[in-house]
XYZ file of C-alpha atoms in Angstrom:
230
model
C -1.684 24.561 133.978
C -2.969 27.557 132.398
C -1.960 31.132 131.405
C -4.863 33.600 131.071
C -4.171 37.699 129.859
C -7.744 39.274 130.286
C -9.012 41.829 128.001
C -7.085 44.560 126.864
C -4.037 43.626 129.422
C -0.882 44.699 128.177
C 3.082 44.034 129.138
C 5.378 46.502 128.993
C 9.242 46.160 129.109
C 11.484 48.299 130.389
C 15.255 49.235 130.498
C 16.500 46.683 127.578
C 14.018 44.109 128.302
C 13.822 42.260 124.833
C 10.278 40.454 124.043
C 12.775 37.409 122.095
C 14.562 36.762 125.663
C 11.091 36.089 127.159
C 9.998 32.635 127.286
C 6.037 30.999 128.657
C 6.575 27.547 129.262
C 2.991 26.516 129.767
C 1.987 23.036 131.336
C -1.572 23.030 129.749
C -3.899 25.760 127.824
C -2.480 29.493 127.289
C -5.938 31.851 126.200
C -4.727 35.219 125.224
C -7.414 37.667 125.688
C -9.550 40.258 123.374
C -7.449 42.969 122.131
C -4.536 41.859 124.812
C -1.186 42.394 124.209
C 1.624 40.186 125.325
C 5.707 39.915 124.752
C 8.014 36.458 124.224
C 7.771 33.113 123.364
C 4.723 31.038 123.936
C 5.867 27.238 124.423
C 2.227 25.906 125.436
C 1.438 21.896 125.844
C -2.252 22.059 125.140
C -4.202 24.429 123.377
C -2.865 28.125 122.500
C -6.135 30.629 121.350
C -6.136 34.105 120.336
C -8.994 36.424 121.101
C -10.209 39.180 118.363
C -7.470 42.154 118.194
C -4.867 40.390 120.171
C -0.976 41.292 119.557
C 1.681 38.698 120.144
C 5.250 40.391 119.750
C 7.098 36.890 119.900
C 6.195 33.086 118.778
C 3.554 30.574 119.114
C 4.661 27.345 119.687
C 2.282 24.337 120.880
C 2.991 20.610 120.826
C -1.337 21.230 120.693
C -3.908 23.537 118.402
C -3.457 26.835 118.071
C -6.112 28.872 117.361
C -6.780 32.973 115.590
C -9.486 34.828 115.839
C -9.836 37.689 112.982
C -8.164 40.773 113.416
C -5.738 39.257 115.121
C -1.836 40.250 114.866
C 0.437 37.362 115.800
C 4.024 36.501 115.338
C 5.375 39.719 114.626
C 9.124 39.171 114.605
C 9.634 40.630 118.280
C 8.296 43.871 117.227
C 10.466 44.886 114.344
C 8.316 42.967 111.556
C 5.106 44.321 110.125
C 4.503 47.086 107.345
C 3.978 50.482 108.132
C 1.217 52.358 105.793
C 2.871 55.962 104.743
C 0.183 56.277 102.669
C -1.491 58.114 105.018
C 0.033 61.622 105.135
C -1.258 64.792 107.476
C 0.719 68.067 106.009
C 0.392 70.426 108.477
C 1.847 73.187 106.303
C 1.970 76.429 107.710
C 0.905 75.064 111.179
C 4.076 73.677 112.263
C 5.269 77.034 113.248
C 2.516 77.403 116.293
C 1.865 75.075 118.972
C -1.812 76.520 119.555
C -3.581 78.330 117.037
C -7.335 79.440 117.767
C -9.685 80.595 115.519
C -11.423 83.585 117.958
C -10.301 83.868 121.483
C -7.430 81.581 123.376
C -7.403 81.897 126.808
C -4.202 80.640 129.672
C -6.028 80.718 132.554
C -5.177 79.898 136.220
C -1.922 78.546 137.128
C 1.376 79.306 134.124
C 1.234 77.242 131.127
C 4.163 77.138 129.785
C 4.680 76.549 125.620
C 8.068 74.976 125.355
C 7.934 75.338 121.128
C 6.071 76.941 118.199
C 4.265 80.320 118.517
C 0.276 81.020 119.650
C -1.808 82.521 117.603
C -5.522 83.591 116.910
C -6.525 84.224 113.223
C -9.553 85.367 114.095
C -8.535 88.534 115.692
C -9.843 87.319 119.518
C -8.056 88.186 122.246
C -5.330 86.148 123.331
C -5.097 86.100 127.437
C -3.967 85.011 130.513
C -1.180 83.224 132.234
C 1.201 81.724 129.582
C 5.182 81.484 128.871
C 6.988 80.888 125.606
C 9.971 79.669 124.834
C 12.596 82.070 123.026
C 12.283 83.230 119.764
C 8.421 82.142 119.705
C 5.724 84.780 119.178
C 2.339 85.745 120.197
C 0.505 86.577 116.963
C -3.375 87.730 115.858
C -4.271 88.118 112.404
C -1.099 87.856 110.523
C -0.161 86.373 107.363
C 1.591 83.466 109.196
C -1.873 82.699 111.191
C -3.704 83.260 108.296
C -1.677 80.745 106.020
C -2.101 77.960 109.281
C -6.374 78.189 109.111
C -5.610 77.369 105.437
C -3.454 74.652 105.772
C -5.185 73.598 109.145
C -8.106 73.429 107.052
C -6.669 71.080 104.349
C -5.101 69.091 107.284
C -8.347 68.058 109.063
C -10.180 66.905 105.518
C -6.888 64.663 104.725
C -6.882 63.550 108.437
C -10.753 62.896 108.117
C -11.005 61.492 104.649
C -8.513 58.383 105.583
C -8.940 55.139 104.767
C -10.061 53.486 107.952
C -8.004 50.642 109.350
C -9.753 49.455 112.484
C -13.418 50.454 113.302
C -12.643 50.346 117.362
C -15.475 48.144 119.047
C -15.411 50.497 122.358
C -15.100 53.623 123.179
C -12.440 53.075 125.729
C -8.574 53.501 123.971
C -6.954 52.579 128.105
C -5.037 49.445 127.813
C -4.363 48.939 124.211
C -1.178 48.535 122.137
C -1.961 50.096 118.747
C 0.248 49.650 115.926
C 0.388 52.267 113.357
C -2.955 52.617 111.115
C -6.252 54.790 111.102
C -8.569 54.181 113.695
C -12.414 55.200 113.680
C -14.764 55.542 116.785
C -17.846 57.869 117.382
C -16.183 58.913 120.696
C -12.597 58.045 122.048
C -12.259 57.875 125.953
C -8.825 57.279 128.227
C -10.310 56.676 131.373
C -8.325 57.948 134.799
C -5.317 57.023 135.789
C -4.611 54.660 132.397
C -2.388 54.472 129.856
C -2.715 53.747 125.695
C 0.904 52.958 124.073
C 1.229 52.989 120.519
C 3.753 51.014 119.028
C 5.611 51.704 116.032
C 7.692 48.507 115.468
C 11.089 50.697 115.477
C 10.024 52.456 112.314
C 10.051 56.082 112.823
C 8.128 57.238 109.680
C 4.609 55.451 111.784
C 2.041 57.163 111.449
C -1.043 57.038 113.620
C -4.611 58.429 112.939
C -7.610 58.726 114.978
C -10.967 59.687 113.437
C -13.444 60.886 116.182
C -16.958 61.186 114.838
C -17.782 63.570 117.991
C -15.815 63.662 121.438
C -12.413 63.081 122.558
C -12.232 62.717 126.383
C -8.813 61.957 127.963
C -9.616 61.876 132.007
C -7.672 62.644 134.923
C -3.594 61.395 134.792
C -4.281 59.176 131.765
C -1.552 59.394 129.145
C -0.585 57.850 125.971
C 2.967 55.970 125.647
C 5.034 55.888 122.298
C 7.064 52.647 122.388
C 9.737 51.488 120.171
């Protein structure tokens, strides 16, 4: 009879599953919820409705009415279409050498922290201490020409990210359950709740860029994660 997907619900395709090979044959109506993500071809006998910010990776085909609410992404070509705005560029410059750089002190507390790429440093001369391990060839630096260059380039990168034109102002502070296409997303606070996932879908474009402009506070809680897709 009816297919319903709740707000911020999502589907995850694994091990070669393709949305173009999924078919939803619905005897009555289908309601795709607010900020929900659904993959496949929707074939409905009655009305098909998409709430705001819903994303459909596939096709919407109905014998009856179909309705989209504003800010809905519908009819993407099975995850491969949708232009990416590459005008948003954030150049990290000299900071590409570092994985961690602090303005003052840098502390690696308690259990061992393994830094798998890049050097660590402080451009302000504060202490760099604690239990950490660098990969081969990387260094610990304090008040060097390299840290000074990163300091200057960090300021430029921050201003570039902060001044990028906002594409979407998030209606809630919670990021979990969302599938976000490339773009600039804005909110005063952003939070990933415990044991939840935020999915970033590049739509098979390796040049895709996401910028998250957080007015005050970013919180990621226990066992939360960001999953990169396509």
